[in-house]
Amino acid sequence: MLHISTPQYYISEPGAIKSFGKTVLDIIDAGKGRFAEEGAERKALIVASPTAWKKTKDEIESQLNSLGITYERAEFKGYPSERQAREYASSARLINADVLIAVGGGRTMDVTKAAGTFSKLPVVTVPTIAATCAAWAAVSILYTDEGDFDKPLPNPVSPRGIIADTNIIAAAPTRYIKAGIADTLAKWYEPVYAEAENFTTKISQHGAKLAHDVIVERAVSVLDNLEKGVVDKDTVRIIDAIIYLAGFVGSFIGERAFGGFAHPFYHSSRRIPSTRKILHGELVAFGMIAQLRFENRNDELEGLLDILGKLDNLFTLEEIGLTDDKDKRVIADRILAECKGCVADGHSPEEVVAAFDKAGETVKSFRNR
């Protein structure tokens, strides 16, 4: 069985926030039925981080007010836990909300998407950074309240609408978009496909390759322009690669699994508190290098190191907070427990730890050239 989940609306351009209100109205009215009563009450629950809300508050409030959509806002802080998601779902039901709106980064997206699943309400995402594809992906990465990885929660549908204002996203610190680019590259380097391919794997491969090529060709010039405050068509392409293409690749759920190493490394490393200062994409970047060393894919390693170096996403074990061999073993054990059918399956924890050490040495050697 093949299930494809994609948004109904994806609006990505400078000034896309201007389309926010009309998109929310369309989604609410679609849920109420084609002939929604004129004057019928329309209500939203907005989940937003403090910084993101400060950036978008005036525009969002103005548009919702002009369209007669009332709302309540829940402030999001900390980690996207199942507890918080269920609380937001309960709040949404309590106020008879028609839609949930997420404003912020990946954690805000994930907790709100999970709340949408628990409340059976549609979700609209307004990403203010592009550090992951969370604004699109039909999965929520959930954590404990303390910050350890808990589990992925597959959501039955993607967010109904995505409003990616590239002016807002480009104004965020460039560390976020650099991490998002690294996370997107993993969609190409990380997958392991079964020999018998189907349309699912072929579409995923082509989408991942397209994202990879856009990044290799345009990412460096886009980052240079962002430092100068310039947002152009290439900026939109890179943001689309992070949110749309990476999200698109993950929208195809069939019999074939992604069996890579980079994301399991990220998930597993969150058990170690010292790694929690490092962004998702930054840890995934190290995980990609470790994976290629583990698989002896040395012919691909040089190109990966080159682009990650240009993105300032080459980190040593010390820099990501992994200096204790016991911590590395904890991560290796967790990867092997999570990665049934992946490249690490059937190998020993010692082999996985050796890949971490080799990756750290590789980064140091590359920097010293």
mmCIF file of C-alpha atoms in Angstrom:
data_model
loop_
_atom_site.group_PDB
_atom_site.id
_atom_site.type_symbol
_atom_site.label_atom_id
_atom_site.label_comp_id
_atom_site.label_asym_id
_atom_site.label_seq_id
_atom_site.Cartn_x
_atom_site.Cartn_y
_atom_site.Cartn_z
ATOM 1 C CA MET A 1 0.000 0.000 0.000
ATOM 2 C CA LEU A 2 1.235 3.480 -0.852
ATOM 3 C CA HIS A 3 0.073 6.504 1.106
ATOM 4 C CA ILE A 4 1.113 9.953 -0.134
ATOM 5 C CA SER A 5 0.589 12.934 2.147
ATOM 6 C CA THR A 6 1.142 16.447 0.817
ATOM 7 C CA PRO A 7 -0.190 19.892 1.792
ATOM 8 C CA GLN A 8 -3.121 21.522 0.040
ATOM 9 C CA TYR A 9 -1.415 24.938 0.050
ATOM 10 C CA TYR A 10 2.307 25.681 -0.132
ATOM 11 C CA ILE A 11 3.075 29.383 -0.546
ATOM 12 C CA SER A 12 6.757 30.284 -0.626
ATOM 13 C CA GLU A 13 7.891 33.731 -1.719
ATOM 14 C CA PRO A 14 8.898 37.105 -0.307
ATOM 15 C CA GLY A 15 5.812 38.515 1.387
ATOM 16 C CA ALA A 16 3.998 35.152 1.532
ATOM 17 C CA ILE A 17 2.652 36.117 4.967
ATOM 18 C CA LYS A 18 0.162 38.338 3.102
ATOM 19 C CA SER A 19 -1.570 35.117 1.972
ATOM 20 C CA PHE A 20 -1.880 33.792 5.507
ATOM 21 C CA GLY A 21 -5.384 34.928 6.414
ATOM 22 C CA LYS A 22 -7.050 33.860 3.169
ATOM 23 C CA THR A 23 -5.376 30.452 3.356
ATOM 24 C CA VAL A 24 -6.566 29.894 6.935
ATOM 25 C CA LEU A 25 -10.087 30.992 5.984
ATOM 26 C CA ASP A 26 -10.187 28.584 3.031
ATOM 27 C CA ILE A 27 -9.021 25.699 5.208
ATOM 28 C CA ILE A 28 -11.552 26.442 7.949
ATOM 29 C CA ASP A 29 -14.424 26.748 5.478
ATOM 30 C CA ALA A 30 -13.409 23.541 3.715
ATOM 31 C CA GLY A 31 -13.674 21.808 7.089
ATOM 32 C CA LYS A 32 -17.086 23.327 7.767
ATOM 33 C CA GLY A 33 -18.385 22.238 4.388
ATOM 34 C CA ARG A 34 -18.479 23.821 0.968
ATOM 35 C CA PHE A 35 -21.266 26.178 1.863
ATOM 36 C CA ALA A 36 -20.070 27.488 5.198
ATOM 37 C CA GLU A 37 -22.666 29.806 6.689
ATOM 38 C CA GLU A 38 -21.943 33.462 6.281
ATOM 39 C CA GLY A 39 -21.167 34.919 9.676
ATOM 40 C CA ALA A 40 -20.433 31.503 11.161
ATOM 41 C CA GLU A 41 -17.914 31.614 13.969
ATOM 42 C CA ARG A 42 -14.387 30.696 12.920
ATOM 43 C CA LYS A 43 -11.736 30.083 15.553
ATOM 44 C CA ALA A 44 -8.050 29.154 15.648
ATOM 45 C CA LEU A 45 -5.546 28.094 18.275
ATOM 46 C CA ILE A 46 -2.106 29.531 17.542
ATOM 47 C CA VAL A 47 0.961 27.806 18.985
ATOM 48 C CA ALA A 48 3.949 30.125 18.704
ATOM 49 C CA SER A 49 7.370 30.554 20.222
ATOM 50 C CA PRO A 50 8.004 34.006 21.747
ATOM 51 C CA THR A 51 10.574 35.145 19.161
ATOM 52 C CA ALA A 52 8.508 33.945 16.190
ATOM 53 C CA TRP A 53 5.356 35.577 17.515
ATOM 54 C CA LYS A 54 7.142 38.893 17.914
ATOM 55 C CA LYS A 55 8.110 38.750 14.217
ATOM 56 C CA THR A 56 4.664 37.860 12.899
ATOM 57 C CA LYS A 57 2.127 39.069 15.479
ATOM 58 C CA ASP A 58 1.051 42.294 13.784
ATOM 59 C CA GLU A 59 0.486 40.733 10.363
ATOM 60 C CA ILE A 60 -1.264 37.635 11.695
ATOM 61 C CA GLU A 61 -3.549 39.550 14.048
ATOM 62 C CA SER A 62 -4.467 42.088 11.374
ATOM 63 C CA GLN A 63 -5.422 39.428 8.835
ATOM 64 C CA LEU A 64 -7.366 37.229 11.232
ATOM 65 C CA ASN A 65 -9.264 40.213 12.618
ATOM 66 C CA SER A 66 -10.151 41.495 9.155
ATOM 67 C CA LEU A 67 -11.592 38.085 8.243
ATOM 68 C CA GLY A 68 -13.515 37.646 11.466
ATOM 69 C CA ILE A 69 -11.406 34.719 12.678
ATOM 70 C CA THR A 70 -11.020 34.759 16.445
ATOM 71 C CA TYR A 71 -8.072 33.046 18.060
ATOM 72 C CA GLU A 72 -6.287 32.190 21.254
ATOM 73 C CA ARG A 73 -2.527 31.842 21.493
ATOM 74 C CA ALA A 74 -0.558 29.257 23.414
ATOM 75 C CA GLU A 75 3.120 30.061 23.973
ATOM 76 C CA PHE A 76 5.523 27.267 23.147
ATOM 77 C CA LYS A 77 8.813 26.841 24.972
ATOM 78 C CA GLY A 78 11.091 23.896 25.585
ATOM 79 C CA TYR A 79 10.781 20.601 23.735
ATOM 80 C CA PRO A 80 7.902 19.152 21.673
ATOM 81 C CA SER A 81 6.717 16.445 24.057
ATOM 82 C CA GLU A 82 3.624 14.307 23.809
ATOM 83 C CA ARG A 83 2.439 15.901 27.042
ATOM 84 C CA GLN A 84 2.552 19.394 25.536
ATOM 85 C CA ALA A 85 0.951 18.227 22.295
ATOM 86 C CA ARG A 86 -1.976 16.664 24.158
ATOM 87 C CA GLU A 87 -2.398 19.842 26.221
ATOM 88 C CA TYR A 88 -2.612 21.935 23.043
ATOM 89 C CA ALA A 89 -5.078 19.438 21.563
ATOM 90 C CA SER A 90 -7.209 19.700 24.697
ATOM 91 C CA SER A 91 -7.071 23.511 24.573
ATOM 92 C CA ALA A 92 -8.115 23.471 20.918
ATOM 93 C CA ARG A 93 -11.126 21.279 21.649
ATOM 94 C CA LEU A 94 -12.033 23.399 24.676
ATOM 95 C CA ILE A 95 -12.336 26.576 22.594
ATOM 96 C CA ASN A 96 -13.962 24.744 19.646
ATOM 97 C CA ALA A 97 -11.079 25.651 17.341
ATOM 98 C CA ASP A 98 -11.414 24.920 13.633
ATOM 99 C CA VAL A 99 -7.691 24.940 12.940
ATOM 100 C CA LEU A 100 -4.310 24.834 14.674
ATOM 101 C CA ILE A 101 -1.635 27.292 13.540
ATOM 102 C CA ALA A 102 2.088 26.764 14.233
ATOM 103 C CA VAL A 103 4.392 29.792 14.117
ATOM 104 C CA GLY A 104 8.114 29.268 14.678
ATOM 105 C CA GLY A 105 10.782 26.645 14.108
ATOM 106 C CA GLY A 106 10.795 22.879 13.818
ATOM 107 C CA ARG A 107 9.949 22.161 17.436
ATOM 108 C CA THR A 108 6.871 24.373 17.256
ATOM 109 C CA MET A 109 5.856 22.683 13.999
ATOM 110 C CA ASP A 110 6.256 19.204 15.485
ATOM 111 C CA VAL A 111 4.300 19.802 18.677
ATOM 112 C CA THR A 112 1.483 21.504 16.781
ATOM 113 C CA LYS A 113 1.267 18.776 14.127
ATOM 114 C CA ALA A 114 1.010 16.210 16.921
ATOM 115 C CA ALA A 115 -1.720 18.301 18.565
ATOM 116 C CA GLY A 116 -3.514 18.316 15.210
ATOM 117 C CA THR A 117 -3.368 14.517 15.132
ATOM 118 C CA PHE A 118 -4.672 14.194 18.703
ATOM 119 C CA SER A 119 -7.468 16.740 18.136
ATOM 120 C CA LYS A 120 -8.201 15.686 14.527
ATOM 121 C CA LEU A 121 -7.901 19.314 13.422
ATOM 122 C CA PRO A 122 -6.136 20.675 10.312
ATOM 123 C CA VAL A 123 -2.803 22.424 10.822
ATOM 124 C CA VAL A 124 -1.319 25.500 9.139
ATOM 125 C CA THR A 125 2.422 26.086 9.559
ATOM 126 C CA VAL A 126 4.207 29.436 9.376
ATOM 127 C CA PRO A 127 7.944 28.652 9.557
ATOM 128 C CA THR A 128 10.123 31.571 10.651
ATOM 129 C CA ILE A 129 13.348 29.618 10.127
ATOM 130 C CA ALA A 130 14.309 26.902 7.615
ATOM 131 C CA ALA A 131 16.383 24.564 9.763
ATOM 132 C CA THR A 132 14.421 21.386 8.864
ATOM 133 C CA CYS A 133 11.504 20.234 6.692
ATOM 134 C CA ALA A 134 9.230 20.073 9.760
ATOM 135 C CA ALA A 135 6.823 22.656 8.303
ATOM 136 C CA TRP A 136 5.844 20.055 5.667
ATOM 137 C CA ALA A 137 6.677 16.576 6.988
ATOM 138 C CA ALA A 138 3.822 14.267 8.002
ATOM 139 C CA VAL A 139 5.682 13.217 11.144
ATOM 140 C CA SER A 140 6.328 14.842 14.508
ATOM 141 C CA ILE A 141 9.622 14.241 16.273
ATOM 142 C CA LEU A 142 8.707 14.098 19.943
ATOM 143 C CA TYR A 143 11.013 14.509 22.929
ATOM 144 C CA THR A 144 10.808 14.134 26.657
ATOM 145 C CA ASP A 145 10.270 17.353 28.570
ATOM 146 C CA GLU A 146 13.973 17.211 29.474
ATOM 147 C CA GLY A 147 15.119 17.126 25.825
ATOM 148 C CA ASP A 148 15.841 13.465 25.128
ATOM 149 C CA PHE A 149 14.451 11.989 21.902
ATOM 150 C CA ASP A 150 11.239 10.087 22.622
ATOM 151 C CA LYS A 151 9.753 8.830 19.344
ATOM 152 C CA PRO A 152 8.585 9.821 15.880
ATOM 153 C CA LEU A 153 4.821 10.248 15.715
ATOM 154 C CA PRO A 154 3.565 9.573 12.170
ATOM 155 C CA ASN A 155 0.775 12.034 11.439
ATOM 156 C CA PRO A 156 -1.950 10.804 9.078
ATOM 157 C CA VAL A 157 -1.661 13.963 6.971
ATOM 158 C CA SER A 158 0.797 16.762 6.305
ATOM 159 C CA PRO A 159 -0.080 20.287 7.410
ATOM 160 C CA ARG A 160 -2.981 21.519 5.282
ATOM 161 C CA GLY A 161 -1.264 24.816 4.543
ATOM 162 C CA ILE A 162 2.309 26.139 4.664
ATOM 163 C CA ILE A 163 3.081 29.851 4.519
ATOM 164 C CA ALA A 164 6.845 30.191 4.036
ATOM 165 C CA ASP A 165 7.631 33.891 3.822
ATOM 166 C CA THR A 166 11.184 33.890 2.524
ATOM 167 C CA ASN A 167 11.806 37.438 3.765
ATOM 168 C CA ILE A 168 11.052 36.356 7.335
ATOM 169 C CA ILE A 169 13.062 33.146 7.023
ATOM 170 C CA ALA A 170 16.036 34.910 5.419
ATOM 171 C CA ALA A 171 16.150 37.454 8.246
ATOM 172 C CA ALA A 172 16.861 34.749 10.841
ATOM 173 C CA PRO A 173 20.465 33.970 11.864
ATOM 174 C CA THR A 174 22.160 32.105 9.007
ATOM 175 C CA ARG A 175 23.089 29.261 11.344
ATOM 176 C CA TYR A 176 19.533 27.955 10.948
ATOM 177 C CA ILE A 177 19.451 27.851 7.172
ATOM 178 C CA LYS A 178 22.925 26.292 7.116
ATOM 179 C CA ALA A 179 21.658 23.541 9.415
ATOM 180 C CA GLY A 180 18.588 23.146 7.195
ATOM 181 C CA ILE A 181 20.769 22.723 4.124
ATOM 182 C CA ALA A 182 22.791 20.005 5.887
ATOM 183 C CA ASP A 183 19.611 18.231 6.966
ATOM 184 C CA THR A 184 18.355 18.328 3.365
ATOM 185 C CA LEU A 185 21.600 16.884 1.999
ATOM 186 C CA ALA A 186 21.017 13.849 4.208
ATOM 187 C CA LYS A 187 17.975 12.974 2.096
ATOM 188 C CA TRP A 188 20.453 12.129 -0.677
ATOM 189 C CA TYR A 189 23.339 10.574 1.257
ATOM 190 C CA GLU A 190 21.389 8.704 3.906
ATOM 191 C CA PRO A 191 18.750 6.503 2.198
ATOM 192 C CA VAL A 192 19.377 2.855 1.582
ATOM 193 C CA TYR A 193 16.963 1.301 -0.881
ATOM 194 C CA ALA A 194 16.034 -2.336 -1.373
ATOM 195 C CA GLU A 195 17.105 -3.899 -4.653
ATOM 196 C CA ALA A 196 13.544 -4.105 -6.013
ATOM 197 C CA GLU A 197 12.653 -0.460 -6.554
ATOM 198 C CA ASN A 198 9.144 0.874 -6.997
ATOM 199 C CA PHE A 199 7.768 4.299 -7.877
ATOM 200 C CA THR A 200 8.074 5.358 -4.236
ATOM 201 C CA THR A 201 11.819 4.896 -4.123
ATOM 202 C CA LYS A 202 12.349 6.335 -7.592
ATOM 203 C CA ILE A 203 10.384 9.510 -6.808
ATOM 204 C CA SER A 204 12.190 9.879 -3.492
ATOM 205 C CA GLN A 205 15.577 9.428 -5.156
ATOM 206 C CA HIS A 206 14.840 12.002 -7.848
ATOM 207 C CA GLY A 207 13.536 14.511 -5.312
ATOM 208 C CA ALA A 208 16.575 14.027 -3.099
ATOM 209 C CA LYS A 209 18.946 14.399 -6.052
ATOM 210 C CA LEU A 210 17.222 17.595 -7.171
ATOM 211 C CA ALA A 211 17.585 19.064 -3.674
ATOM 212 C CA HIS A 212 21.247 17.981 -3.541
ATOM 213 C CA ASP A 213 22.048 19.583 -6.895
ATOM 214 C CA VAL A 214 20.297 22.867 -6.055
ATOM 215 C CA ILE A 215 22.274 23.077 -2.824
ATOM 216 C CA VAL A 216 25.642 22.288 -4.421
ATOM 217 C CA GLU A 217 25.041 24.828 -7.203
ATOM 218 C CA ARG A 218 23.498 27.696 -5.263
ATOM 219 C CA ALA A 219 23.895 27.437 -1.489
ATOM 220 C CA VAL A 220 27.216 29.260 -1.160
ATOM 221 C CA SER A 221 26.136 32.282 -3.224
ATOM 222 C CA VAL A 222 22.800 32.419 -1.358
ATOM 223 C CA LEU A 223 24.572 32.457 1.998
ATOM 224 C CA ASP A 224 26.896 35.220 0.774
ATOM 225 C CA ASN A 225 23.858 37.247 -0.293
ATOM 226 C CA LEU A 226 22.073 36.673 3.007
ATOM 227 C CA GLU A 227 25.059 38.150 4.832
ATOM 228 C CA LYS A 228 24.467 41.269 2.691
ATOM 229 C CA GLY A 229 20.717 41.258 3.312
ATOM 230 C CA VAL A 230 19.879 40.216 -0.255
ATOM 231 C CA VAL A 231 16.933 37.856 -0.859
ATOM 232 C CA ASP A 232 16.629 36.704 -4.476
ATOM 233 C CA LYS A 233 15.197 33.829 -6.517
ATOM 234 C CA ASP A 234 18.028 31.537 -5.483
ATOM 235 C CA THR A 235 17.201 32.204 -1.825
ATOM 236 C CA VAL A 236 13.668 31.004 -2.506
ATOM 237 C CA ARG A 237 15.051 27.911 -4.283
ATOM 238 C CA ILE A 238 17.236 26.983 -1.314
ATOM 239 C CA ILE A 239 14.391 27.478 1.155
ATOM 240 C CA ASP A 240 12.150 25.407 -1.118
ATOM 241 C CA ALA A 241 14.806 22.677 -1.178
ATOM 242 C CA ILE A 242 14.793 22.584 2.633
ATOM 243 C CA ILE A 243 11.035 22.729 3.220
ATOM 244 C CA TYR A 244 9.378 21.575 -0.004
ATOM 245 C CA LEU A 245 11.791 19.116 -1.603
ATOM 246 C CA ALA A 246 12.965 17.500 1.645
ATOM 247 C CA GLY A 247 9.367 17.377 2.872
ATOM 248 C CA PHE A 248 8.252 16.003 -0.498
ATOM 249 C CA VAL A 249 10.832 13.199 -0.338
ATOM 250 C CA GLY A 250 9.441 12.215 3.056
ATOM 251 C CA SER A 251 5.836 12.369 1.825
ATOM 252 C CA PHE A 252 6.054 8.983 0.119
ATOM 253 C CA ILE A 253 5.467 6.244 2.635
ATOM 254 C CA GLY A 254 5.516 2.734 1.227
ATOM 255 C CA GLU A 255 7.201 -0.606 1.750
ATOM 256 C CA ARG A 256 10.720 0.759 1.328
ATOM 257 C CA ALA A 257 12.417 2.253 4.352
ATOM 258 C CA PHE A 258 15.184 4.791 4.640
ATOM 259 C CA GLY A 259 17.981 2.937 6.379
ATOM 260 C CA GLY A 260 20.655 5.549 6.841
ATOM 261 C CA PHE A 261 22.812 6.529 9.754
ATOM 262 C CA ALA A 262 22.635 10.312 10.067
ATOM 263 C CA HIS A 263 19.184 10.739 11.582
ATOM 264 C CA PRO A 264 19.513 7.761 13.933
ATOM 265 C CA PHE A 265 22.750 9.388 15.112
ATOM 266 C CA TYR A 266 20.859 12.615 15.799
ATOM 267 C CA HIS A 267 18.005 10.888 17.631
ATOM 268 C CA SER A 268 20.338 8.747 19.700
ATOM 269 C CA SER A 269 22.720 11.555 20.626
ATOM 270 C CA ARG A 270 19.911 13.536 22.282
ATOM 271 C CA ARG A 271 20.194 11.138 25.217
ATOM 272 C CA ILE A 272 23.466 12.937 26.035
ATOM 273 C CA PRO A 273 22.647 16.418 27.453
ATOM 274 C CA SER A 274 25.908 17.962 26.203
ATOM 275 C CA THR A 275 24.750 17.516 22.561
ATOM 276 C CA ARG A 276 21.527 19.482 22.996
ATOM 277 C CA LYS A 277 23.200 22.803 22.233
ATOM 278 C CA ILE A 278 23.805 21.573 18.674
ATOM 279 C CA LEU A 279 21.064 22.008 16.058
ATOM 280 C CA HIS A 280 19.333 19.071 14.385
ATOM 281 C CA GLY A 281 21.019 19.630 11.013
ATOM 282 C CA GLU A 282 24.438 20.125 12.600
ATOM 283 C CA LEU A 283 24.272 16.712 14.278
ATOM 284 C CA VAL A 284 22.876 15.151 11.105
ATOM 285 C CA ALA A 285 25.892 16.575 9.250
ATOM 286 C CA PHE A 286 28.262 14.707 11.565
ATOM 287 C CA GLY A 287 26.071 11.616 11.253
ATOM 288 C CA MET A 288 26.402 11.722 7.460
ATOM 289 C CA ILE A 289 30.192 11.748 7.686
ATOM 290 C CA ALA A 290 30.086 8.884 10.186
ATOM 291 C CA GLN A 291 27.788 6.941 7.871
ATOM 292 C CA LEU A 292 30.040 7.343 4.845
ATOM 293 C CA ARG A 293 33.061 6.290 6.915
ATOM 294 C CA PHE A 294 31.089 3.320 8.267
ATOM 295 C CA GLU A 295 30.154 2.226 4.733
ATOM 296 C CA ASN A 296 33.573 3.069 3.262
ATOM 297 C CA ARG A 297 31.940 5.367 0.703
ATOM 298 C CA ASN A 298 35.170 7.312 0.404
ATOM 299 C CA ASP A 299 34.518 8.374 -3.192
ATOM 300 C CA GLU A 300 31.537 10.434 -1.980
ATOM 301 C CA LEU A 301 33.148 11.713 1.189
ATOM 302 C CA GLU A 302 35.236 14.453 -0.418
ATOM 303 C CA GLY A 303 32.241 16.157 -2.014
ATOM 304 C CA LEU A 304 30.277 16.002 1.222
ATOM 305 C CA LEU A 305 33.144 17.443 3.252
ATOM 306 C CA ASP A 306 33.572 20.251 0.721
ATOM 307 C CA ILE A 307 29.950 21.433 0.863
ATOM 308 C CA LEU A 308 29.633 20.974 4.634
ATOM 309 C CA GLY A 309 32.837 22.979 5.095
ATOM 310 C CA LYS A 310 31.363 25.835 3.058
ATOM 311 C CA LEU A 311 28.244 25.670 5.241
ATOM 312 C CA ASP A 312 30.253 25.842 8.494
ATOM 313 C CA ASN A 313 28.801 22.436 9.355
ATOM 314 C CA LEU A 314 31.940 20.433 10.037
ATOM 315 C CA PHE A 315 32.096 19.612 13.739
ATOM 316 C CA THR A 316 34.461 17.502 15.789
ATOM 317 C CA LEU A 317 33.303 15.118 18.499
ATOM 318 C CA GLU A 318 34.514 17.618 21.077
ATOM 319 C CA GLU A 319 32.446 20.413 19.536
ATOM 320 C CA ILE A 320 29.238 18.399 19.565
ATOM 321 C CA GLY A 321 29.829 17.377 23.164
ATOM 322 C CA LEU A 322 30.931 13.753 22.748
ATOM 323 C CA THR A 323 34.250 13.155 24.445
ATOM 324 C CA ASP A 324 33.359 10.299 26.783
ATOM 325 C CA ASP A 325 33.638 6.790 25.329
ATOM 326 C CA LYS A 326 30.732 5.697 27.532
ATOM 327 C CA ASP A 327 28.504 8.323 25.902
ATOM 328 C CA LYS A 328 29.523 7.131 22.440
ATOM 329 C CA ARG A 329 28.643 3.569 23.417
ATOM 330 C CA VAL A 330 25.225 4.695 24.682
ATOM 331 C CA ILE A 331 24.571 6.320 21.305
ATOM 332 C CA ALA A 332 25.828 3.291 19.376
ATOM 333 C CA ASP A 333 23.591 0.941 21.383
ATOM 334 C CA ARG A 334 20.614 3.172 20.774
ATOM 335 C CA ILE A 335 21.298 3.384 17.026
ATOM 336 C CA LEU A 336 21.430 -0.391 16.781
ATOM 337 C CA ALA A 337 18.165 -0.677 18.714
ATOM 338 C CA GLU A 338 16.461 1.892 16.457
ATOM 339 C CA CYS A 339 18.039 0.924 13.132
ATOM 340 C CA LYS A 340 16.520 -2.448 12.324
ATOM 341 C CA GLY A 341 17.203 -2.991 8.630
ATOM 342 C CA CYS A 342 19.565 -0.028 8.292
ATOM 343 C CA VAL A 343 23.237 -0.059 7.377
ATOM 344 C CA ALA A 344 24.272 -0.550 11.014
ATOM 345 C CA ASP A 345 22.022 -3.568 11.575
ATOM 346 C CA GLY A 346 23.996 -6.693 12.369
ATOM 347 C CA HIS A 347 27.136 -4.792 13.313
ATOM 348 C CA SER A 348 28.643 -4.387 16.749
ATOM 349 C CA PRO A 349 28.476 -1.263 18.934
ATOM 350 C CA GLU A 350 32.267 -1.112 18.710
ATOM 351 C CA GLU A 351 32.090 -0.788 14.911
ATOM 352 C CA VAL A 352 29.581 2.047 15.213
ATOM 353 C CA VAL A 353 31.706 3.867 17.808
ATOM 354 C CA ALA A 354 34.717 3.440 15.515
ATOM 355 C CA ALA A 355 32.753 5.236 12.782
ATOM 356 C CA PHE A 356 32.198 8.173 15.154
ATOM 357 C CA ASP A 357 35.916 8.366 15.909
ATOM 358 C CA LYS A 358 36.828 8.114 12.227
ATOM 359 C CA ALA A 359 34.351 10.888 11.405
ATOM 360 C CA GLY A 360 35.892 13.142 14.048
ATOM 361 C CA GLU A 361 39.388 12.454 12.692
ATOM 362 C CA THR A 362 38.176 13.108 9.152
ATOM 363 C CA VAL A 363 36.830 16.519 10.116
ATOM 364 C CA LYS A 364 40.086 17.496 11.826
ATOM 365 C CA SER A 365 42.144 16.310 8.861
ATOM 366 C CA PHE A 366 39.984 18.226 6.383
ATOM 367 C CA ARG A 367 40.252 21.422 8.427
ATOM 368 C CA ASN A 368 44.034 21.150 8.594
ATOM 369 C CA ARG A 369 44.578 21.050 4.838
#
